[in-house]
Coordinates of C-alpha atoms in Angstrom, one line a residue:
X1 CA 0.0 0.0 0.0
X2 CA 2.8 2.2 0.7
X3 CA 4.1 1.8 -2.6
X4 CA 1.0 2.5 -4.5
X5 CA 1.3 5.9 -3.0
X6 CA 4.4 7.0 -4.1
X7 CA 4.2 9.0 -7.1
X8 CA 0.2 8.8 -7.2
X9 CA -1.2 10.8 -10.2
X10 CA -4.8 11.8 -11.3
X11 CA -6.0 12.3 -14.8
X12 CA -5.3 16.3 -15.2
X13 CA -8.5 18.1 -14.0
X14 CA -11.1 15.6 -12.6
X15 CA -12.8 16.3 -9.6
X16 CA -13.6 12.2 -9.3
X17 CA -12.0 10.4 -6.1
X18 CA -8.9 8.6 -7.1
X19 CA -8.4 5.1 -7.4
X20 CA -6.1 5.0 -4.6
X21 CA -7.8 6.8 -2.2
X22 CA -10.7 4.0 -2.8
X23 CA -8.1 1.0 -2.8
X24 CA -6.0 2.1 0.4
X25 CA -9.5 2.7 2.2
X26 CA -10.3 -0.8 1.5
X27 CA -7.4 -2.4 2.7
X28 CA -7.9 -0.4 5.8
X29 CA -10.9 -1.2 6.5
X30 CA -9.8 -4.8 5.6
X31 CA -6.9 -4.4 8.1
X32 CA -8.9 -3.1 10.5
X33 CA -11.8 -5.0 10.3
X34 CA -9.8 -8.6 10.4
X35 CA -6.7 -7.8 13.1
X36 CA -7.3 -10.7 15.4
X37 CA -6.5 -13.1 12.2
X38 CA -4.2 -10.8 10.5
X39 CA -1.6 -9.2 13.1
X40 CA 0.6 -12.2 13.9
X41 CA 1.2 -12.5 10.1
X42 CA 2.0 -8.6 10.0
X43 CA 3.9 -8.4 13.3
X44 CA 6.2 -11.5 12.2
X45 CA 6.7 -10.0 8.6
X46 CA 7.7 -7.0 10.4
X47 CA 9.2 -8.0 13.3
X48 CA 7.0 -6.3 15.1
X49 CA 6.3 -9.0 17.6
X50 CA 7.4 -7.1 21.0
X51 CA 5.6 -3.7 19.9
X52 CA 2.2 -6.0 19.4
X53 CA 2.5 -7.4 22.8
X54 CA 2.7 -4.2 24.4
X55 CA 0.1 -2.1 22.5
X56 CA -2.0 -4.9 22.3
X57 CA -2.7 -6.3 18.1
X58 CA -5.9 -3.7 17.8
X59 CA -4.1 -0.9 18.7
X60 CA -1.2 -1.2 16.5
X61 CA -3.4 -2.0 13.2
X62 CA -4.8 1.6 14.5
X63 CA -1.8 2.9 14.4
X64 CA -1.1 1.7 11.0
X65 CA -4.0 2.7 10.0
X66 CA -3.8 6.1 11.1
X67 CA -0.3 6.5 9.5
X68 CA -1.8 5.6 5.9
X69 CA -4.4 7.5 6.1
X70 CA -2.3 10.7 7.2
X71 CA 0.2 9.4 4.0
X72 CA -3.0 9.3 1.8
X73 CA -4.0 12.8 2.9
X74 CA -0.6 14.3 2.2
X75 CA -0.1 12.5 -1.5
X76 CA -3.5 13.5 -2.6
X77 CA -2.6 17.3 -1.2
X78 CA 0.1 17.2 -3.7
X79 CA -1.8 16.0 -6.5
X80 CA -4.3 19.1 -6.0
X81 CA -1.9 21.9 -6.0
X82 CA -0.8 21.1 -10.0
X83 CA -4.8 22.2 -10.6
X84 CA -5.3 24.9 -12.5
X85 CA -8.9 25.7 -11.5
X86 CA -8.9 26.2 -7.4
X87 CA -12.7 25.2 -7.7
X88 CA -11.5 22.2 -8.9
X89 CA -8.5 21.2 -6.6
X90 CA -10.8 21.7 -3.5
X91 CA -14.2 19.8 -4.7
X92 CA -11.1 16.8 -5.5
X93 CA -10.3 17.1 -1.9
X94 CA -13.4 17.6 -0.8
X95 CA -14.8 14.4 -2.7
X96 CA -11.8 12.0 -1.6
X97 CA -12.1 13.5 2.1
X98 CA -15.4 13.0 2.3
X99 CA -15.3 9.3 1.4
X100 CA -11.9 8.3 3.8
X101 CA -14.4 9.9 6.6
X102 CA -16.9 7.8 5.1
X103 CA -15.0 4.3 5.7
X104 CA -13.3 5.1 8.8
X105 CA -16.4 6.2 10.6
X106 CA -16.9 2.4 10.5
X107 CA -14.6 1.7 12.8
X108 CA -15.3 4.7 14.8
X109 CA -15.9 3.3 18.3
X110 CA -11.9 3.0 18.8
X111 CA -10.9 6.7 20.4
X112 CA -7.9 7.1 17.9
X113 CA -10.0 6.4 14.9
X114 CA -12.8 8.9 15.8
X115 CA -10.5 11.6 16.3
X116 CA -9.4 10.8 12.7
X117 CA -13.0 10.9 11.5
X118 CA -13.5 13.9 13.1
X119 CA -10.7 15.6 12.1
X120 CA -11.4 14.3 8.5
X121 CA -15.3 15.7 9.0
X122 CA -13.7 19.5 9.7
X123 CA -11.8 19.3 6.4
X124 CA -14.2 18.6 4.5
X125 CA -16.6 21.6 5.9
X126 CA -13.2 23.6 5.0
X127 CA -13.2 22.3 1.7
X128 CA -16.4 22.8 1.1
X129 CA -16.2 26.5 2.3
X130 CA -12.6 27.0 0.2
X131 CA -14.6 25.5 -2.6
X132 CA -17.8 28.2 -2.6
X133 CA -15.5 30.9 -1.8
X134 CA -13.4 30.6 -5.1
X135 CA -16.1 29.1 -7.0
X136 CA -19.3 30.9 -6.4
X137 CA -18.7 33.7 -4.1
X138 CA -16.8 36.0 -7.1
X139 CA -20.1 35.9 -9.2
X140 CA -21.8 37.6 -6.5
X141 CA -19.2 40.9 -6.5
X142 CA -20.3 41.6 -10.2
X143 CA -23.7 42.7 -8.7
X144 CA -22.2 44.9 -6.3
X145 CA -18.7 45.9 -7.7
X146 CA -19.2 49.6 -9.3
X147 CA -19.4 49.1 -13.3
X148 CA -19.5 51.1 -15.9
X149 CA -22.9 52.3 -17.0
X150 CA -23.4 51.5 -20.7
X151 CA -24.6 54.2 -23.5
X152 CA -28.3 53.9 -22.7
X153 CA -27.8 53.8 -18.9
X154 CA -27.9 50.8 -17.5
X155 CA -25.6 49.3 -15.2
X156 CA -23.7 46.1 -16.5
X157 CA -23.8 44.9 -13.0
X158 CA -27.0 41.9 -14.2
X159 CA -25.1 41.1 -17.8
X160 CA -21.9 40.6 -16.1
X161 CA -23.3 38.1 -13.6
X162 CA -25.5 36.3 -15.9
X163 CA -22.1 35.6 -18.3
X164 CA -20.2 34.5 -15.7
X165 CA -22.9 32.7 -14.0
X166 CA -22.8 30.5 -17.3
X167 CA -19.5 29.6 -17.7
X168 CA -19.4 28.6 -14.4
X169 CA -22.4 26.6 -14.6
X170 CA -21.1 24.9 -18.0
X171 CA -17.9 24.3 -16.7
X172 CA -19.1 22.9 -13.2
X173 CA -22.1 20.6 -14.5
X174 CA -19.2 18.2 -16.4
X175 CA -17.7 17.9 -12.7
X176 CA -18.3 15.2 -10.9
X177 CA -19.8 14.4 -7.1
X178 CA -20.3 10.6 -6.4
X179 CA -21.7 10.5 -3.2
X180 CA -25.7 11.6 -3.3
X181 CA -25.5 13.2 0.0
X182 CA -22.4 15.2 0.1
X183 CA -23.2 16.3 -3.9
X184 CA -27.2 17.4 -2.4
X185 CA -25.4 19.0 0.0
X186 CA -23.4 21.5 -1.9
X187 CA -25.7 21.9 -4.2
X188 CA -28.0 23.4 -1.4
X189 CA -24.7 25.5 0.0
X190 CA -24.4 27.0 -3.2
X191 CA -28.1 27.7 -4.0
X192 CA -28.2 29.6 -0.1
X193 CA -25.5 31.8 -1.7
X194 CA -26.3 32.7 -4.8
X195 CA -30.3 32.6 -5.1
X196 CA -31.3 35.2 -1.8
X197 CA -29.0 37.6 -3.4
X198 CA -29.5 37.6 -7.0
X199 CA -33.2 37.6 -5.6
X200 CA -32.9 39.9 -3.6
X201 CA -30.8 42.2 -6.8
X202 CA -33.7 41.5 -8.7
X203 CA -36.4 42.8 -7.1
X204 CA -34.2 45.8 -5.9
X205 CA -33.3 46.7 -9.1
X206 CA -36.6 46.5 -10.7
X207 CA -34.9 44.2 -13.3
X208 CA -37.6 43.4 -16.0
X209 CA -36.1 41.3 -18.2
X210 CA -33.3 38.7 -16.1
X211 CA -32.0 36.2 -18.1
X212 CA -32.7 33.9 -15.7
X213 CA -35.1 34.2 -13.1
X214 CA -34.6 32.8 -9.3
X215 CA -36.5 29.8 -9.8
X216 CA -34.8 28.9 -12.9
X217 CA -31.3 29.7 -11.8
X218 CA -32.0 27.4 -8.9
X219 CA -33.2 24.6 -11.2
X220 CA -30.0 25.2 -12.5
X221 CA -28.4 24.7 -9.8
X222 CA -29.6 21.5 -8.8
X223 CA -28.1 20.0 -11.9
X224 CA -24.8 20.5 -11.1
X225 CA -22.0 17.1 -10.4
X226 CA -23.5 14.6 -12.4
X227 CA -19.8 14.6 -14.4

């Protein structure tokens, strides 16, 4: 397992989780889930034997557990940061995150292993929050930056939104959220961000003619991570 995380890669620009991340969760779960059979094999391969006796065979698959997992976390940190789009990079971490949480929380009666799951369960609220913030949240300053008022007028503020609320959307419906939950649940986050305020811009601004009106946009919305 160690090996297969040396050098990981991920095709360039997927949000998916990775292979690996799904393969080293299974064995730990595997490892884990069969220690009583499995740790005088491992402790004699490694001669390991005294360090079993005294930590007892549970707690040392733990501890190996816990020592993949952290290499896992730390290879798959690496692979984000050669993304170009940040929305991207964090919805990857935020996908393969949210699954280790997922497996561990299994086996989250041992003390060491829920402190994992919980420390796995704040980074994927960080993620999540890293992801709207460079994703979502710059859509919203073209309704309240100051523009330029065009010949006729009218502020560009609504026409400015509405083209880059596109090209996000067409960019962000190809990406990809496999677990129905967690991909419901940022599909909410993002419709609480953008819909009261465009809403709310809307109404304000007497706008007569939106591309895209609130209930629309959020039908929109919901469509988003089916890859």
């Amino acid at each position: 397992t160690l090996i297969l995380l040396e050098g990981i890669q991920t095709p360039h620009g997927t949000s998916d989780i990775h292979k690996v991340t799904r393969s080293v969760m299974g064995y730990i779960n595997f490892l884990l889930n069969n220690h009583s059979t499995l740790h005088p094999i491992v402790s004699e391969t490694a001669g390991l034997v005294k360090r079993v006796h005294q930590n007892g065979g549970q707690q040392h698959f733990d501890i190996l557990a816990m020592e993949i997992t952290s290499c896992l976390e730390e290879e798959l940190a690496k692979i984000s940061e050669s993304f170009p789009d940040q929305g991207l990079r964090f919805l990857f971490l935020l996908n393969n995150s949210d699954l280790m949480r997922e497996r561990l929380q299994d086996n989250s009666l041992n003390s060491s292993i829920q402190a994992r799951v919980a420390a796995l369960l704040s980074k994927v609220e960080r993620y999540m929050e890293r992801y709207l913030q460079v994703s979502w949240a710059p859509l919203l300053t073209c309704l309240f930056d100051p523009t330029p008022l065009c010949l006729f007028g009218y502020s560009l503020a609504l026409p400015r939104f509405e083209s880059e609320l596109q090209k996000t959307y067409t960019t962000q419906k190809l990406w990809k959220v496999p677990d129905p939950e967690l991909r419901t649940r940022l599909r909410t986050a993002i419709i609480d961000k953008i819909i009261p305020v465009y809403t709310k811009y809307v109404e304000d601004n007497k706008s007569t003619n939106p591309k895209f009106s609130p209930q629309e946009l959020k039908e929109m919305l919901q469509e988003l991570f089916e890859g």
